[in-house]
Coordinates of C-alpha atoms and ligand atoms in Angstrom, one line a residue:
M1 CA -26.1 64.5 113.7
H2 CA -26.2 63.4 110.1
A3 CA -23.6 63.2 107.4
I4 CA -23.7 66.0 104.8
R5 CA -25.3 64.7 101.7
S6 CA -26.9 66.6 98.9
D7 CA -26.3 66.3 95.2
D8 CA -25.4 70.0 94.8
D9 CA -23.0 70.3 97.8
L10 CA -20.0 70.2 95.4
S11 CA -21.5 72.8 93.1
R12 CA -22.2 75.1 96.0
F13 CA -18.7 74.5 97.3
L14 CA -17.1 75.5 94.0
A15 CA -19.4 78.5 93.6
N16 CA -18.4 79.6 97.0
G17 CA -14.7 79.3 96.1
I18 CA -15.1 81.5 93.0
E19 CA -17.1 84.1 95.0
R20 CA -14.4 84.2 97.6
L21 CA -11.7 84.5 95.0
R22 CA -13.5 87.4 93.5
R23 CA -14.1 89.1 96.8
D24 CA -10.7 88.4 98.6
D25 CA -8.3 88.5 95.7
P26 CA -9.6 90.9 93.0
E27 CA -6.2 91.3 91.6
L28 CA -5.8 87.6 90.8
Y29 CA -9.4 87.2 89.8
D30 CA -9.1 90.0 87.3
L31 CA -6.1 88.4 85.7
L32 CA -7.9 85.0 85.5
Q33 CA -10.9 86.7 84.0
K34 CA -8.7 88.5 81.4
E35 CA -7.2 85.2 80.3
Y36 CA -10.7 83.6 80.1
L37 CA -11.9 86.4 77.8
R38 CA -8.6 86.4 75.8
Q39 CA -9.3 82.8 74.8
A40 CA -12.8 83.7 73.7
N41 CA -11.6 86.7 71.7
V42 CA -8.6 85.4 69.7
L43 CA -8.2 82.6 67.2
T44 CA -5.9 80.2 68.8
M45 CA -4.1 78.2 66.2
V46 CA -1.4 76.9 68.5
A47 CA -1.0 73.3 67.5
S48 CA 0.0 72.2 71.0
S49 CA -3.1 73.3 72.7
S50 CA -6.8 72.8 72.8
I51 CA -9.8 74.1 74.7
A52 CA -10.7 71.8 77.5
D53 CA -14.4 71.2 78.2
P54 CA -15.5 73.0 81.3
S55 CA -16.5 69.6 82.8
A56 CA -12.8 68.6 82.6
L57 CA -11.5 72.0 83.7
V58 CA -13.6 72.0 86.9
C59 CA -12.1 68.6 87.9
E60 CA -8.8 70.5 88.4
A61 CA -10.4 72.6 91.0
M62 CA -11.7 69.8 93.2
P63 CA -11.0 68.9 96.8
T64 CA -9.2 65.8 95.5
M65 CA -6.3 68.2 95.6
N66 CA -6.2 68.0 99.4
V67 CA -5.3 64.3 99.4
T68 CA -1.8 63.1 99.5
A69 CA -1.8 59.6 98.0
E70 CA 1.6 58.1 97.3
G71 CA 1.3 54.8 95.6
Y72 CA -1.4 53.3 93.5
P73 CA -5.1 52.3 94.0
K74 CA -5.4 49.8 96.8
A75 CA -1.6 50.1 97.5
R76 CA -1.2 53.5 99.0
F77 CA 1.3 54.8 101.5
H78 CA -1.3 57.2 102.9
A79 CA -4.8 56.7 104.5
G80 CA -7.9 58.4 103.3
C81 CA -7.8 57.2 99.7
R82 CA -11.1 55.4 99.4
W83 CA -12.6 57.6 96.7
I84 CA -9.2 58.7 95.4
D85 CA -8.6 55.1 94.6
E86 CA -11.8 54.8 92.7
I87 CA -11.2 58.0 90.8
E88 CA -7.7 56.9 89.7
Q89 CA -9.0 53.4 88.8
L90 CA -11.7 55.0 86.7
A91 CA -9.1 57.1 84.9
I92 CA -6.9 54.0 84.3
D93 CA -9.9 52.0 83.0
R94 CA -11.0 54.8 80.7
A95 CA -7.5 55.4 79.3
K96 CA -7.2 51.7 78.5
A97 CA -10.6 51.6 76.9
A98 CA -10.0 54.8 74.8
F99 CA -6.7 53.6 73.4
G100 CA -7.2 49.9 73.5
A101 CA -4.2 49.5 75.8
C102 CA -3.4 46.7 78.3
Y103 CA -1.7 49.0 80.8
A104 CA -2.1 52.7 81.6
N105 CA -0.4 54.9 84.1
V106 CA -2.2 58.2 84.7
Q107 CA 0.1 59.7 87.2
P108 CA 2.9 61.4 85.1
M109 CA 2.7 65.2 85.6
S110 CA 3.5 65.9 81.9
A111 CA 4.4 64.2 78.7
T112 CA 8.0 65.3 79.4
S113 CA 8.0 63.3 82.6
A114 CA 6.2 60.4 80.9
N115 CA 9.0 60.3 78.4
E116 CA 11.7 60.5 81.0
I117 CA 10.0 57.7 83.0
V118 CA 9.9 55.4 80.0
M119 CA 13.6 56.1 79.2
F120 CA 14.7 55.4 82.7
S121 CA 12.5 52.2 82.7
V122 CA 14.7 50.6 80.0
L123 CA 17.9 52.6 79.8
E124 CA 20.9 53.0 82.1
P125 CA 22.7 56.4 82.1
G126 CA 25.1 56.4 79.1
D127 CA 23.0 54.0 77.0
T128 CA 22.1 55.0 73.5
L129 CA 18.7 56.2 72.2
L130 CA 17.7 57.2 68.7
G131 CA 15.1 59.9 68.2
L132 CA 13.9 62.4 65.6
E133 CA 16.1 65.6 65.6
L134 CA 14.6 68.6 67.2
D135 CA 15.2 70.6 64.0
F136 CA 13.2 68.2 62.0
G137 CA 10.1 68.2 64.2
G138 CA 11.3 66.0 67.1
H139 CA 10.6 67.0 70.7
L140 CA 13.2 68.2 73.2
T141 CA 12.7 65.1 75.3
H142 CA 13.7 62.8 72.4
G143 CA 17.4 63.3 72.9
S144 CA 18.0 67.1 72.7
K145 CA 21.1 68.3 74.6
A146 CA 18.8 70.9 76.3
S147 CA 16.9 68.1 78.0
I148 CA 17.8 65.4 80.4
S149 CA 17.2 62.9 77.6
G150 CA 20.3 64.2 75.7
Q151 CA 22.5 64.7 78.7
V152 CA 22.0 61.4 80.6
F153 CA 21.8 59.2 77.5
K154 CA 23.8 59.1 74.4
A155 CA 21.4 60.5 71.8
V156 CA 21.6 59.9 68.1
G157 CA 19.1 61.7 65.8
Y158 CA 17.5 60.8 62.5
G159 CA 16.0 63.4 60.2
L160 CA 13.8 64.0 57.2
T161 CA 14.3 63.3 53.6
R162 CA 14.7 66.1 51.1
D163 CA 10.9 65.9 50.5
E164 CA 10.4 66.6 54.2
R165 CA 9.2 63.1 55.2
I166 CA 10.6 61.0 58.0
D167 CA 13.7 59.3 56.7
Y168 CA 13.0 55.7 57.8
E169 CA 16.0 54.5 55.8
Q170 CA 18.3 56.8 57.7
A171 CA 16.7 55.7 61.0
E172 CA 17.3 52.1 60.1
R173 CA 20.9 52.8 59.1
L174 CA 21.6 54.7 62.3
A175 CA 20.0 52.0 64.4
K176 CA 22.2 49.3 62.8
E177 CA 25.3 51.5 63.3
H178 CA 24.7 52.7 66.9
R179 CA 22.6 49.8 68.3
P180 CA 20.4 52.0 70.5
K181 CA 18.5 50.4 73.3
L182 CA 15.5 52.7 72.7
I183 CA 14.1 54.2 69.6
V184 CA 11.7 57.2 70.0
C185 CA 9.2 58.1 67.3
G186 CA 6.5 60.7 67.3
T187 CA 6.9 64.4 66.7
T188 CA 5.9 67.9 67.6
A189 CA 5.8 69.6 64.2
Y190 CA 5.3 66.9 61.6
P191 CA 2.2 67.2 59.5
R192 CA 2.2 63.6 58.1
Q193 CA 1.2 60.2 59.2
I194 CA 3.8 58.1 61.0
D195 CA 4.4 54.4 60.1
W196 CA 4.6 52.8 63.5
A197 CA 5.0 49.2 62.1
R198 CA 8.1 50.3 60.1
F199 CA 9.6 51.8 63.3
R200 CA 8.9 48.6 65.2
A201 CA 10.6 46.5 62.5
I202 CA 13.6 48.8 62.8
A203 CA 13.6 48.4 66.6
D204 CA 13.2 44.6 66.4
A205 CA 16.1 44.3 63.9
V206 CA 18.5 45.8 66.5
G207 CA 16.8 44.5 69.7
A208 CA 15.7 48.0 70.8
Y209 CA 12.6 49.1 72.6
L210 CA 10.2 51.4 70.8
L211 CA 8.6 54.5 72.4
A212 CA 5.8 56.2 70.4
D213 CA 5.2 59.7 71.7
I214 CA 1.7 60.7 70.4
T215 CA 1.3 63.9 72.3
H216 CA 0.3 65.9 69.3
I217 CA -2.1 63.4 67.7
A218 CA -3.6 61.5 70.6
G219 CA -7.1 62.7 69.8
L220 CA -6.9 61.6 66.2
V221 CA -5.5 58.2 67.3
V222 CA -8.5 57.7 69.7
A223 CA -10.9 58.8 66.9
G224 CA -9.3 56.4 64.4
L225 CA -8.1 59.2 62.2
H226 CA -4.4 58.3 62.7
P227 CA -3.2 54.7 63.0
S228 CA -2.6 53.7 66.7
P229 CA 0.9 52.8 67.8
V230 CA -0.3 51.2 71.0
D231 CA 0.3 47.6 69.9
H232 CA 3.3 48.4 67.7
A233 CA 5.4 50.3 70.2
H234 CA 6.5 48.9 73.6
F235 CA 5.5 52.1 75.2
T236 CA 3.2 54.9 74.1
T237 CA 3.2 58.3 75.8
T238 CA 1.1 61.4 75.5
C239 CA 0.0 64.5 77.4
T240 CA -3.6 64.8 78.1
H241 CA -4.0 68.5 77.4
K242 CA -3.0 69.0 73.8
Q243 CA -5.5 67.0 71.8
L244 CA -7.3 65.1 74.4
Y245 CA -9.1 68.2 75.6
G246 CA -8.7 67.0 79.2
G247 CA -6.7 67.8 82.3
R248 CA -3.0 68.9 82.2
G249 CA -0.7 66.0 82.6
G250 CA 0.9 62.9 81.1
L251 CA -0.1 59.3 80.3
I252 CA 1.9 56.1 79.7
L253 CA 0.3 53.2 77.8
I254 CA 1.5 49.8 77.0
G255 CA -0.2 47.5 74.5
K256 CA 0.3 43.8 73.9
D257 CA 3.9 43.8 75.2
F258 CA 2.8 44.8 78.7
Q259 CA 3.9 41.4 80.2
K260 CA 7.1 41.2 78.3
T261 CA 10.1 41.3 80.6
G262 CA 12.4 44.3 80.6
P263 CA 16.1 44.5 80.2
D264 CA 16.7 42.8 83.6
G265 CA 14.8 39.7 82.4
K266 CA 12.7 39.7 85.6
R267 CA 10.2 42.6 85.8
T268 CA 7.6 43.2 83.1
L269 CA 7.5 46.4 81.2
A270 CA 4.4 47.4 83.1
E271 CA 6.1 46.7 86.4
L272 CA 9.1 48.8 85.4
V273 CA 7.0 51.8 84.5
Q274 CA 4.9 51.5 87.6
K275 CA 8.1 51.7 89.8
K276 CA 9.7 54.5 87.8
V277 CA 6.7 56.7 88.0
F278 CA 6.6 56.3 91.8
P279 CA 8.8 56.3 93.8
F280 CA 11.7 57.0 91.3
F281 CA 10.4 60.1 89.6
Q282 CA 7.4 61.4 91.5
G283 CA 5.8 61.5 94.9
A284 CA 2.1 61.8 95.4
P285 CA 0.2 62.3 92.2
N286 CA -2.1 65.2 91.4
Q287 CA -5.4 63.6 92.0
S288 CA -7.4 66.5 90.6
A289 CA -5.5 66.3 87.3
I290 CA -6.2 62.6 87.3
A291 CA -9.9 63.3 87.7
A292 CA -9.7 65.8 84.8
K293 CA -7.9 63.1 82.8
A294 CA -10.7 60.7 83.5
R295 CA -13.2 63.2 82.2
G296 CA -11.1 63.9 79.1
F297 CA -10.8 60.1 78.3
A298 CA -14.6 59.9 78.5
Y299 CA -15.0 62.9 76.3
V300 CA -12.7 61.7 73.5
V301 CA -14.7 58.5 73.0
S302 CA -18.0 60.4 72.7
P303 CA -19.7 60.8 69.3
E304 CA -19.4 64.5 69.9
F305 CA -15.6 64.3 69.9
Q306 CA -15.6 62.0 66.8
K307 CA -17.2 65.0 65.0
V308 CA -14.6 67.4 66.5
A309 CA -11.7 65.1 65.4
M310 CA -13.1 64.9 61.8
R311 CA -13.4 68.6 61.8
I312 CA -9.8 69.0 63.0
V313 CA -8.5 67.2 59.9
A314 CA -10.9 68.8 57.5
L315 CA -9.9 72.2 58.7
S316 CA -6.2 71.6 58.5
N317 CA -6.5 70.3 55.0
A318 CA -8.5 73.4 54.0
L319 CA -6.0 75.6 55.8
A320 CA -3.0 74.1 54.0
A321 CA -4.8 74.4 50.6
A322 CA -5.7 78.0 51.3
F323 CA -2.1 78.9 52.2
M324 CA -0.9 77.2 49.0
K325 CA -3.5 79.0 46.9
K326 CA -2.1 82.3 48.2
G327 CA 1.3 81.2 47.0
H328 CA 2.8 80.2 50.4
R329 CA 5.2 77.3 50.8
V330 CA 3.5 74.7 53.1
I331 CA 5.9 72.1 54.4
T332 CA 5.3 68.7 52.8
G333 CA 2.7 70.4 50.6
G334 CA -0.2 69.6 52.9
T335 CA -1.1 67.7 56.1
D336 CA -2.6 64.4 57.4
N337 CA -3.2 65.7 60.9
H338 CA -4.0 69.0 62.6
I339 CA -0.6 70.6 61.9
V340 CA 0.2 73.0 59.0
V341 CA 3.8 74.4 58.9
V342 CA 4.3 77.5 56.6
D343 CA 7.6 78.8 55.4
V344 CA 7.3 82.6 56.1
F345 CA 11.0 83.3 55.5
K346 CA 10.4 82.7 51.8
R347 CA 8.3 85.9 52.1
G348 CA 11.2 87.7 53.8
I349 CA 9.8 87.5 57.4
T350 CA 11.3 85.5 60.2
G351 CA 9.1 83.1 62.2
V352 CA 9.4 85.2 65.4
N353 CA 8.3 88.4 63.7
A354 CA 5.4 86.6 62.0
E355 CA 4.3 85.2 65.4
K356 CA 4.5 88.6 67.1
A357 CA 2.8 90.5 64.3
L358 CA 0.0 87.9 64.1
E359 CA -0.6 87.9 67.8
E360 CA -1.0 91.6 67.8
C361 CA -4.0 91.1 65.6
G362 CA -5.5 88.3 67.6
L363 CA -4.2 85.4 65.5
V364 CA -2.2 83.1 67.8
V365 CA 0.3 80.8 66.1
N366 CA 3.9 79.6 67.0
K367 CA 7.1 80.3 65.3
N368 CA 8.7 77.0 64.3
R369 CA 11.8 75.8 62.6
I370 CA 11.3 74.3 59.2
P371 CA 13.4 71.4 57.7
Y372 CA 16.9 72.6 56.9
D373 CA 16.2 75.9 58.6
V374 CA 18.8 78.7 58.1
N375 CA 17.6 80.6 61.2
P376 CA 18.3 79.8 64.9
P377 CA 15.5 78.3 67.1
T378 CA 14.7 81.6 68.7
V379 CA 14.2 83.2 65.3
T380 CA 13.1 80.4 62.9
S381 CA 11.8 80.6 59.3
G382 CA 8.3 79.1 59.8
I383 CA 5.1 79.3 61.7
R384 CA 3.2 76.2 62.9
L385 CA -0.5 76.2 63.0
G386 CA -3.0 73.7 64.4
T387 CA -6.7 73.3 64.1
N388 CA -7.6 71.9 67.6
G389 CA -8.8 75.3 68.8
L390 CA -10.7 76.1 65.6
A391 CA -12.5 72.7 65.5
I392 CA -14.0 73.4 68.9
R393 CA -15.4 76.7 67.5
Q394 CA -17.3 74.6 64.9
M395 CA -15.6 76.3 62.1
E396 CA -16.2 75.1 58.6
P397 CA -13.5 74.4 56.0
G398 CA -14.7 77.5 54.1
D399 CA -13.7 79.7 57.1
M400 CA -10.1 78.7 56.6
V401 CA -9.9 80.8 53.5
E402 CA -10.9 83.8 55.6
C403 CA -8.3 82.9 58.3
V404 CA -5.6 82.6 55.7
E405 CA -6.6 85.9 54.1
L406 CA -6.3 87.6 57.5
I407 CA -2.9 86.0 58.1
D408 CA -1.7 86.8 54.6
E409 CA -2.7 90.5 55.0
V410 CA -0.8 90.8 58.2
L411 CA 2.3 89.1 56.8
A412 CA 2.1 91.4 53.7
G413 CA 1.9 94.4 56.0
V414 CA 4.9 93.5 58.2
Q415 CA 7.9 95.7 57.5
Q416 CA 10.8 93.7 58.8
L417 CA 13.6 95.9 60.4
N418 CA 15.8 93.0 61.5
E419 CA 15.3 89.3 62.3
R420 CA 13.5 90.2 65.6
E421 CA 12.0 93.6 65.0
Y422 CA 9.4 94.9 62.6
N423 CA 6.8 97.6 62.1
L424 CA 3.1 97.0 61.5
D425 CA 0.8 99.7 60.5
S426 CA -1.6 100.5 63.3
K427 CA -4.6 100.9 60.9
L428 CA -3.9 97.5 59.4
R429 CA -3.7 96.0 62.9
A430 CA -6.9 97.5 64.1
R431 CA -8.7 96.4 60.9
I432 CA -7.5 92.8 61.2
E433 CA -8.2 92.7 64.9
G434 CA -11.7 93.8 64.2
K435 CA -12.2 91.1 61.6
V436 CA -10.8 88.4 63.9
L437 CA -13.2 89.5 66.6
E438 CA -16.1 89.3 64.2
L439 CA -15.0 85.8 63.2
C440 CA -14.7 84.8 66.9
Q441 CA -18.2 86.1 67.5
R442 CA -19.6 84.3 64.5
R443 CA -17.9 81.0 65.5
P444 CA -17.8 81.2 69.3
I445 CA -16.2 78.5 71.5
R446 CA -19.4 76.6 72.3
T447 CA -18.7 76.5 76.0
Y448 CA -17.3 80.1 76.4
P449 CA -19.1 83.4 76.2
A450 CA -19.5 84.9 72.8
P451 CA -17.1 87.8 72.4
Q452 CA -18.5 91.2 73.0
L453 CA -17.3 93.4 70.2
A454 CA -17.0 96.4 72.4
T455 CA -15.0 94.8 75.2
R456 CA -11.8 94.1 73.3
A457 CA -10.3 97.5 73.6
A458 CA -7.9 96.7 76.5
Ligands
PLP1 C1 4.5 69.0 73.9 C2 5.2 67.7 73.7 C3 5.7 67.1 74.8 C4 5.8 67.7 76.2 O1 4.5 67.8 76.8 P1 4.4 68.5 78.2 O2 3.2 67.8 78.8 O3 4.3 69.9 78.0 O4 5.6 68.1 79.0 C5 6.3 65.8 74.6 N1 6.3 65.3 73.4 C6 5.8 65.9 72.3 C7 5.9 65.2 71.0 C8 5.2 67.1 72.5 O5 4.7 67.8 71.4

């Protein structure tokens, strides 16, 4: 008898898996195939997504999934973790290296749980936290009543100035008035740079901890195209699937404050997080997602990703300029990151109708509230676009003029019936759809099949 060993055992294992899926469950296989082709055939400008490299995607399908491994490397509550430990340690080391952090926890299942974990690390139920209001580009987890953060804690929200920039003065005033124990900065729909040092000064002035949630801009931070909060904030959180092009999940980082003691004066910030991830919030981590995260962390420090990151910013700048040239109102008059928010209500169309009409034509964007929005969250007055998915298609800034022309034509063709219903001429739809497909074919996702112009019909 001899142990199985061959370099391609794993490849054959995966190929066998996909063959069996195709043979034994054609219904599911067909749906997965459709989703794969959809991504190739539409322009995804959803700011909160990216196209993971197949080398990261495939990690999610690995037999690491079979291992239950409560605890941390070299300190598990289960046996059989020899390689699991090395994989998780590799992910931790790579995360620390990518972000220049002193501590990393790669187990959180999402950015949402990463934020909750940090909150419960330093807050008691009923304590006060200060975060950016949802309506102004903050995230649900930053104190919204719809999330645990706004129900368990007393959440106070700061907003934007009239010129749509973060109102640091208001944040400082509210901090002095409410004495929060935690201040949250970082956003989900804010196209401008964030001044981490200023937030830290506000936090220090009132003895609060600072959490920087960089979920949207993590890739730009790694690439040095947005300043890093890691040594300014006490905690930095991100997901690993929006701009890190890696596995789906969350990440908690701590910079130079990692050995600082927490509110109890005993345990360090790193120790507190460690215990709140497991066993307080989670059980056994998703080891396949951790492998995919490890792959993503290696990818984002590569010279290849540096080019992608530069393209992300160049494209969003070109996108914002093209919208403004067509007479659209772009929130803050431009962008510093991957996000462009456009006021479509000014053209008489609600965000939700714009989103639906554009998607019918293969242009995928999100409805989004704009500062001082007059429409409710399910309707909105704006659309939010992001360039992560365009940069991976190696698009050039010049292509953004074409994208905006397509979007503009659709918006001009929408006949709004009411805030949630509209008509779109079917000839216009077919024409734009064809043009989108052509553009997708000209600028294919490098690692996906080039769209076949004939296969779109369905
Ligand atoms: C998307 C987002 C989250 C939540 O991410 P999930 O991984 O989907 O839970 C948290 N914070 C910000 C700023 C986000 O944009």
